[in-house]
Amino acid sequence: MKVKVIPVLEDNYMYLVIEELTREAVAVDVAVPKRLLEIVGREGVSLTAVLTTHHHWDHARGNPELARLRPGLAVLGADERIFSLTRRLAHGEELRFGAIHVRCLLTPGHTAGHMSYFLWEDDCPDPPALFSGDALSVAGCGSCLEGSAQQMYQSLAELGTLPPETKVFCGHEHTLSNLEFAQKVEPCNDHVRAKLSWAK
């Protein structure tokens, strides 16, 4: 499993996940479809589906144009408000893309229908991957816009049960601001100080 990290807009990330044997690919949170398709072409892969974490424009606004450019493309997510959704996913549902398994994890808090995606390959030495959208970021989490703090806590607690070697691919680059805030809250925390130094 190969993950292409695609920075877009002011601080968003889109992702292209490539199954290297079949050259099948899945996109996560398409905000700028033409940029995604440039990378699809350069990598020589077949884009078969889009996984959308939530309905906000900076994660889903590219879906309609991408669906128009790629008829038959599956656009998947947990919230009917996601642009161009072709199938609504349920918590715990599992999908397959070639050798890649996807477990859908409903992680409400930021939005009511926020879905995170846990991906792995059987018999592969690479660690699994989590695409957490705005549920989890480096040193922080998304704002509770449609849910409660308790829902967000439960969502984060569930993500915390994933294998510790899991690589986390979040929806935004907020590392420095999150750690600077954490240092203001806990000025004597050595872990925060070391992580902030690393991030800078």
PDB file of C-alpha atoms in Angstrom:
ATOM      1  CA  MET A   1       0.000   0.000   0.000  1.00  0.00           C
ATOM      2  CA  LYS A   2       1.450   3.309  -1.109  1.00  0.00           C
ATOM      3  CA  VAL A   3       0.032   6.596   0.189  1.00  0.00           C
ATOM      4  CA  LYS A   4       0.520   9.808  -1.763  1.00  0.00           C
ATOM      5  CA  VAL A   5       0.092  12.867   0.479  1.00  0.00           C
ATOM      6  CA  ILE A   6      -1.369  15.796  -1.484  1.00  0.00           C
ATOM      7  CA  PRO A   7      -1.376  19.212   0.246  1.00  0.00           C
ATOM      8  CA  VAL A   8      -4.166  21.464  -1.075  1.00  0.00           C
ATOM      9  CA  LEU A   9      -5.989  24.693  -0.220  1.00  0.00           C
ATOM     10  CA  GLU A  10      -4.549  26.529   2.793  1.00  0.00           C
ATOM     11  CA  ASP A  11      -3.806  23.584   5.090  1.00  0.00           C
ATOM     12  CA  ASN A  12      -5.777  20.548   3.870  1.00  0.00           C
ATOM     13  CA  TYR A  13      -4.548  17.135   2.826  1.00  0.00           C
ATOM     14  CA  MET A  14      -5.995  14.871   0.157  1.00  0.00           C
ATOM     15  CA  TYR A  15      -4.648  11.349  -0.185  1.00  0.00           C
ATOM     16  CA  LEU A  16      -4.258   8.795  -2.946  1.00  0.00           C
ATOM     17  CA  VAL A  17      -3.939   5.220  -1.685  1.00  0.00           C
ATOM     18  CA  ILE A  18      -2.450   2.838  -4.251  1.00  0.00           C
ATOM     19  CA  GLU A  19      -2.690  -0.935  -4.199  1.00  0.00           C
ATOM     20  CA  GLU A  20       0.676  -1.627  -5.793  1.00  0.00           C
ATOM     21  CA  LEU A  21      -0.060  -5.064  -7.286  1.00  0.00           C
ATOM     22  CA  THR A  22      -3.299  -4.208  -9.126  1.00  0.00           C
ATOM     23  CA  ARG A  23      -2.496  -0.465  -9.518  1.00  0.00           C
ATOM     24  CA  GLU A  24      -6.000   0.239  -8.212  1.00  0.00           C
ATOM     25  CA  ALA A  25      -6.311   3.503  -6.267  1.00  0.00           C
ATOM     26  CA  VAL A  26      -8.677   5.096  -3.791  1.00  0.00           C
ATOM     27  CA  ALA A  27      -8.771   8.821  -3.001  1.00  0.00           C
ATOM     28  CA  VAL A  28      -9.539  10.296   0.407  1.00  0.00           C
ATOM     29  CA  ASP A  29     -11.206  13.728   0.868  1.00  0.00           C
ATOM     30  CA  VAL A  30     -11.099  15.191  -2.625  1.00  0.00           C
ATOM     31  CA  ALA A  31     -11.040  18.986  -2.493  1.00  0.00           C
ATOM     32  CA  VAL A  32      -9.139  19.741  -5.727  1.00  0.00           C
ATOM     33  CA  PRO A  33      -9.997  17.067  -8.312  1.00  0.00           C
ATOM     34  CA  LYS A  34      -7.722  18.257 -11.127  1.00  0.00           C
ATOM     35  CA  ARG A  35      -4.696  18.087  -8.814  1.00  0.00           C
ATOM     36  CA  LEU A  36      -5.715  14.561  -7.812  1.00  0.00           C
ATOM     37  CA  LEU A  37      -6.147  13.469 -11.433  1.00  0.00           C
ATOM     38  CA  GLU A  38      -2.682  14.828 -12.325  1.00  0.00           C
ATOM     39  CA  ILE A  39      -1.200  12.502  -9.711  1.00  0.00           C
ATOM     40  CA  VAL A  40      -3.428   9.587 -10.787  1.00  0.00           C
ATOM     41  CA  GLY A  41      -2.079  10.028 -14.321  1.00  0.00           C
ATOM     42  CA  ARG A  42       1.519  10.400 -13.216  1.00  0.00           C
ATOM     43  CA  GLU A  43       1.281   7.260 -11.050  1.00  0.00           C
ATOM     44  CA  GLY A  44      -0.449   5.287 -13.831  1.00  0.00           C
ATOM     45  CA  VAL A  45      -3.205   3.964 -11.574  1.00  0.00           C
ATOM     46  CA  SER A  46      -6.910   3.300 -11.937  1.00  0.00           C
ATOM     47  CA  LEU A  47      -9.013   5.434  -9.575  1.00  0.00           C
ATOM     48  CA  THR A  48     -12.006   3.375  -8.447  1.00  0.00           C
ATOM     49  CA  ALA A  49     -13.425   5.105  -5.374  1.00  0.00           C
ATOM     50  CA  VAL A  50     -13.425   8.152  -3.142  1.00  0.00           C
ATOM     51  CA  LEU A  51     -13.618   7.850   0.640  1.00  0.00           C
ATOM     52  CA  THR A  52     -14.994  11.049   2.166  1.00  0.00           C
ATOM     53  CA  THR A  53     -14.596  11.623   5.894  1.00  0.00           C
ATOM     54  CA  HIS A  54     -17.311  14.294   6.202  1.00  0.00           C
ATOM     55  CA  HIS A  55     -19.464  16.732   4.258  1.00  0.00           C
ATOM     56  CA  HIS A  56     -17.519  19.978   4.755  1.00  0.00           C
ATOM     57  CA  TRP A  57     -16.581  21.714   1.515  1.00  0.00           C
ATOM     58  CA  ASP A  58     -12.823  21.505   2.106  1.00  0.00           C
ATOM     59  CA  HIS A  59     -13.082  17.693   2.223  1.00  0.00           C
ATOM     60  CA  ALA A  60     -15.872  16.980  -0.267  1.00  0.00           C
ATOM     61  CA  ARG A  61     -16.190  19.872  -2.707  1.00  0.00           C
ATOM     62  CA  GLY A  62     -14.259  18.076  -5.450  1.00  0.00           C
ATOM     63  CA  ASN A  63     -16.594  15.079  -5.547  1.00  0.00           C
ATOM     64  CA  PRO A  64     -19.098  16.433  -8.126  1.00  0.00           C
ATOM     65  CA  GLU A  65     -16.429  17.449 -10.645  1.00  0.00           C
ATOM     66  CA  LEU A  66     -14.514  14.211 -10.122  1.00  0.00           C
ATOM     67  CA  ALA A  67     -17.708  12.168 -10.577  1.00  0.00           C
ATOM     68  CA  ARG A  68     -18.413  14.089 -13.800  1.00  0.00           C
ATOM     69  CA  LEU A  69     -14.885  13.487 -15.111  1.00  0.00           C
ATOM     70  CA  ARG A  70     -14.899   9.808 -14.043  1.00  0.00           C
ATOM     71  CA  PRO A  71     -18.396   8.375 -14.621  1.00  0.00           C
ATOM     72  CA  GLY A  72     -19.098   5.329 -12.475  1.00  0.00           C
ATOM     73  CA  LEU A  73     -16.710   6.394  -9.722  1.00  0.00           C
ATOM     74  CA  ALA A  74     -17.892   5.261  -6.275  1.00  0.00           C
ATOM     75  CA  VAL A  75     -18.172   8.150  -3.793  1.00  0.00           C
ATOM     76  CA  LEU A  76     -18.466   6.721  -0.285  1.00  0.00           C
ATOM     77  CA  GLY A  77     -19.089   8.188   3.159  1.00  0.00           C
ATOM     78  CA  ALA A  78     -21.391   8.077   6.178  1.00  0.00           C
ATOM     79  CA  ASP A  79     -23.352  11.313   5.740  1.00  0.00           C
ATOM     80  CA  GLU A  80     -26.002  11.942   3.079  1.00  0.00           C
ATOM     81  CA  ARG A  81     -24.838  15.583   2.944  1.00  0.00           C
ATOM     82  CA  ILE A  82     -21.588  14.512   1.208  1.00  0.00           C
ATOM     83  CA  PHE A  83     -21.527  15.870  -2.330  1.00  0.00           C
ATOM     84  CA  SER A  84     -22.207  13.229  -5.043  1.00  0.00           C
ATOM     85  CA  LEU A  85     -22.452  10.374  -2.530  1.00  0.00           C
ATOM     86  CA  THR A  86     -23.168   7.071  -4.322  1.00  0.00           C
ATOM     87  CA  ARG A  87     -23.289   4.821  -1.234  1.00  0.00           C
ATOM     88  CA  ARG A  88     -23.678   5.503   2.459  1.00  0.00           C
ATOM     89  CA  LEU A  89     -21.361   3.516   4.712  1.00  0.00           C
ATOM     90  CA  ALA A  90     -22.082   2.130   8.170  1.00  0.00           C
ATOM     91  CA  HIS A  91     -19.904   1.924  11.270  1.00  0.00           C
ATOM     92  CA  GLY A  92     -17.841  -1.259  11.250  1.00  0.00           C
ATOM     93  CA  GLU A  93     -18.445  -1.945   7.558  1.00  0.00           C
ATOM     94  CA  GLU A  94     -15.463  -3.427   5.732  1.00  0.00           C
ATOM     95  CA  LEU A  95     -14.498  -2.809   2.102  1.00  0.00           C
ATOM     96  CA  ARG A  96     -11.804  -4.277  -0.141  1.00  0.00           C
ATOM     97  CA  PHE A  97      -9.738  -2.590  -2.829  1.00  0.00           C
ATOM     98  CA  GLY A  98      -7.460  -5.237  -4.275  1.00  0.00           C
ATOM     99  CA  ALA A  99      -5.427  -6.482  -1.313  1.00  0.00           C
ATOM    100  CA  ILE A 100      -6.305  -3.441   0.813  1.00  0.00           C
ATOM    101  CA  HIS A 101      -8.888  -3.833   3.560  1.00  0.00           C
ATOM    102  CA  VAL A 102     -10.840  -0.792   4.762  1.00  0.00           C
ATOM    103  CA  ARG A 103     -12.688  -0.702   8.082  1.00  0.00           C
ATOM    104  CA  CYS A 104     -15.147   2.196   8.401  1.00  0.00           C
ATOM    105  CA  LEU A 105     -15.168   3.813  11.854  1.00  0.00           C
ATOM    106  CA  LEU A 106     -17.911   6.310  12.662  1.00  0.00           C
ATOM    107  CA  THR A 107     -16.196   9.073  14.650  1.00  0.00           C
ATOM    108  CA  PRO A 108     -18.805  11.765  15.402  1.00  0.00           C
ATOM    109  CA  GLY A 109     -17.990  14.985  17.190  1.00  0.00           C
ATOM    110  CA  HIS A 110     -16.677  17.328  14.518  1.00  0.00           C
ATOM    111  CA  THR A 111     -19.744  16.423  12.442  1.00  0.00           C
ATOM    112  CA  ALA A 112     -22.544  13.963  13.191  1.00  0.00           C
ATOM    113  CA  GLY A 113     -21.645  11.756  10.217  1.00  0.00           C
ATOM    114  CA  HIS A 114     -17.853  11.859  10.404  1.00  0.00           C
ATOM    115  CA  MET A 115     -16.214   8.600   9.258  1.00  0.00           C
ATOM    116  CA  SER A 116     -12.557   7.628   9.710  1.00  0.00           C
ATOM    117  CA  TYR A 117     -11.003   4.879   7.603  1.00  0.00           C
ATOM    118  CA  PHE A 118      -8.583   2.210   8.875  1.00  0.00           C
ATOM    119  CA  LEU A 119      -6.642   0.488   6.046  1.00  0.00           C
ATOM    120  CA  TRP A 120      -4.309  -2.500   6.033  1.00  0.00           C
ATOM    121  CA  GLU A 121      -2.996  -5.260   3.788  1.00  0.00           C
ATOM    122  CA  ASP A 122      -2.749  -8.928   4.760  1.00  0.00           C
ATOM    123  CA  ASP A 123       0.777 -10.348   4.987  1.00  0.00           C
ATOM    124  CA  CYS A 124       2.348  -6.921   4.517  1.00  0.00           C
ATOM    125  CA  PRO A 125       5.199  -5.632   6.714  1.00  0.00           C
ATOM    126  CA  ASP A 126       4.018  -2.024   6.345  1.00  0.00           C
ATOM    127  CA  PRO A 127       2.017  -0.617   9.257  1.00  0.00           C
ATOM    128  CA  PRO A 128      -1.728  -0.006   8.842  1.00  0.00           C
ATOM    129  CA  ALA A 129      -3.020   3.481   8.083  1.00  0.00           C
ATOM    130  CA  LEU A 130      -5.779   5.627   9.539  1.00  0.00           C
ATOM    131  CA  PHE A 131      -7.360   8.438   7.530  1.00  0.00           C
ATOM    132  CA  SER A 132      -8.880  10.493  10.321  1.00  0.00           C
ATOM    133  CA  GLY A 133     -10.202  13.601   8.541  1.00  0.00           C
ATOM    134  CA  ASP A 134     -11.020  16.170  11.216  1.00  0.00           C
ATOM    135  CA  ALA A 135     -11.531  13.674  14.046  1.00  0.00           C
ATOM    136  CA  LEU A 136      -7.840  13.399  14.933  1.00  0.00           C
ATOM    137  CA  SER A 137      -4.810  15.482  14.011  1.00  0.00           C
ATOM    138  CA  VAL A 138      -1.275  15.791  15.335  1.00  0.00           C
ATOM    139  CA  ALA A 139      -1.603  17.000  18.957  1.00  0.00           C
ATOM    140  CA  GLY A 140      -5.286  17.808  18.576  1.00  0.00           C
ATOM    141  CA  CYS A 141      -8.711  17.056  17.198  1.00  0.00           C
ATOM    142  CA  GLY A 142     -11.381  18.859  15.230  1.00  0.00           C
ATOM    143  CA  SER A 143     -13.819  21.335  16.755  1.00  0.00           C
ATOM    144  CA  CYS A 144     -17.072  19.867  18.046  1.00  0.00           C
ATOM    145  CA  LEU A 145     -19.367  21.551  15.524  1.00  0.00           C
ATOM    146  CA  GLU A 146     -22.288  19.100  15.450  1.00  0.00           C
ATOM    147  CA  GLY A 147     -21.526  16.805  18.351  1.00  0.00           C
ATOM    148  CA  SER A 148     -20.696  16.948  22.010  1.00  0.00           C
ATOM    149  CA  ALA A 149     -17.339  16.763  23.771  1.00  0.00           C
ATOM    150  CA  GLN A 150     -18.443  13.350  25.069  1.00  0.00           C
ATOM    151  CA  GLN A 151     -19.016  12.092  21.500  1.00  0.00           C
ATOM    152  CA  MET A 152     -15.610  13.394  20.436  1.00  0.00           C
ATOM    153  CA  TYR A 153     -13.989  11.763  23.462  1.00  0.00           C
ATOM    154  CA  GLN A 154     -15.651   8.428  22.623  1.00  0.00           C
ATOM    155  CA  SER A 155     -14.528   8.727  18.994  1.00  0.00           C
ATOM    156  CA  LEU A 156     -10.940   9.436  20.031  1.00  0.00           C
ATOM    157  CA  ALA A 157     -11.054   6.596  22.569  1.00  0.00           C
ATOM    158  CA  GLU A 158     -12.094   4.210  19.784  1.00  0.00           C
ATOM    159  CA  LEU A 159      -9.265   5.413  17.543  1.00  0.00           C
ATOM    160  CA  GLY A 160      -6.954   4.872  20.507  1.00  0.00           C
ATOM    161  CA  THR A 161      -7.686   1.134  20.383  1.00  0.00           C
ATOM    162  CA  LEU A 162      -6.059   0.786  16.942  1.00  0.00           C
ATOM    163  CA  PRO A 163      -2.616  -0.838  16.791  1.00  0.00           C
ATOM    164  CA  PRO A 164       0.068   1.532  18.139  1.00  0.00           C
ATOM    165  CA  GLU A 165       2.112   1.265  14.926  1.00  0.00           C
ATOM    166  CA  THR A 166      -0.774   2.724  12.869  1.00  0.00           C
ATOM    167  CA  LYS A 167       0.251   5.681  10.705  1.00  0.00           C
ATOM    168  CA  VAL A 168      -2.223   8.542  11.035  1.00  0.00           C
ATOM    169  CA  PHE A 169      -3.059  10.661   7.995  1.00  0.00           C
ATOM    170  CA  CYS A 170      -5.108  13.628   9.180  1.00  0.00           C
ATOM    171  CA  GLY A 171      -7.199  16.121   7.236  1.00  0.00           C
ATOM    172  CA  HIS A 172      -5.263  19.295   8.062  1.00  0.00           C
ATOM    173  CA  GLU A 173      -1.778  20.502   8.877  1.00  0.00           C
ATOM    174  CA  HIS A 174      -2.330  22.069  12.311  1.00  0.00           C
ATOM    175  CA  THR A 175       0.673  20.562  14.092  1.00  0.00           C
ATOM    176  CA  LEU A 176       2.453  23.776  15.093  1.00  0.00           C
ATOM    177  CA  SER A 177      -0.667  25.647  16.209  1.00  0.00           C
ATOM    178  CA  ASN A 178      -1.911  22.625  18.188  1.00  0.00           C
ATOM    179  CA  LEU A 179       1.424  22.198  19.951  1.00  0.00           C
ATOM    180  CA  GLU A 180       1.809  25.928  20.625  1.00  0.00           C
ATOM    181  CA  PHE A 181      -1.621  25.890  22.252  1.00  0.00           C
ATOM    182  CA  ALA A 182      -0.715  22.765  24.244  1.00  0.00           C
ATOM    183  CA  GLN A 183       2.448  24.480  25.494  1.00  0.00           C
ATOM    184  CA  LYS A 184       0.414  27.468  26.717  1.00  0.00           C
ATOM    185  CA  VAL A 185      -1.920  25.111  28.588  1.00  0.00           C
ATOM    186  CA  GLU A 186       0.906  22.946  29.988  1.00  0.00           C
ATOM    187  CA  PRO A 187       4.109  25.028  29.918  1.00  0.00           C
ATOM    188  CA  CYS A 188       6.072  22.427  31.934  1.00  0.00           C
ATOM    189  CA  ASN A 189       5.141  19.417  29.766  1.00  0.00           C
ATOM    190  CA  ASP A 190       8.419  17.989  28.409  1.00  0.00           C
ATOM    191  CA  HIS A 191       6.619  15.836  25.831  1.00  0.00           C
ATOM    192  CA  VAL A 192       4.890  18.879  24.331  1.00  0.00           C
ATOM    193  CA  ARG A 193       8.145  20.856  24.338  1.00  0.00           C
ATOM    194  CA  ALA A 194      10.024  18.042  22.550  1.00  0.00           C
ATOM    195  CA  LYS A 195       7.244  17.517  19.973  1.00  0.00           C
ATOM    196  CA  LEU A 196       7.039  21.244  19.288  1.00  0.00           C
ATOM    197  CA  SER A 197      10.797  21.381  18.750  1.00  0.00           C
ATOM    198  CA  TRP A 198      10.507  18.395  16.371  1.00  0.00           C
ATOM    199  CA  ALA A 199       7.614  19.997  14.468  1.00  0.00           C
ATOM    200  CA  LYS A 200       9.485  23.284  13.990  1.00  0.00           C
TER     201      LYS A 200
END
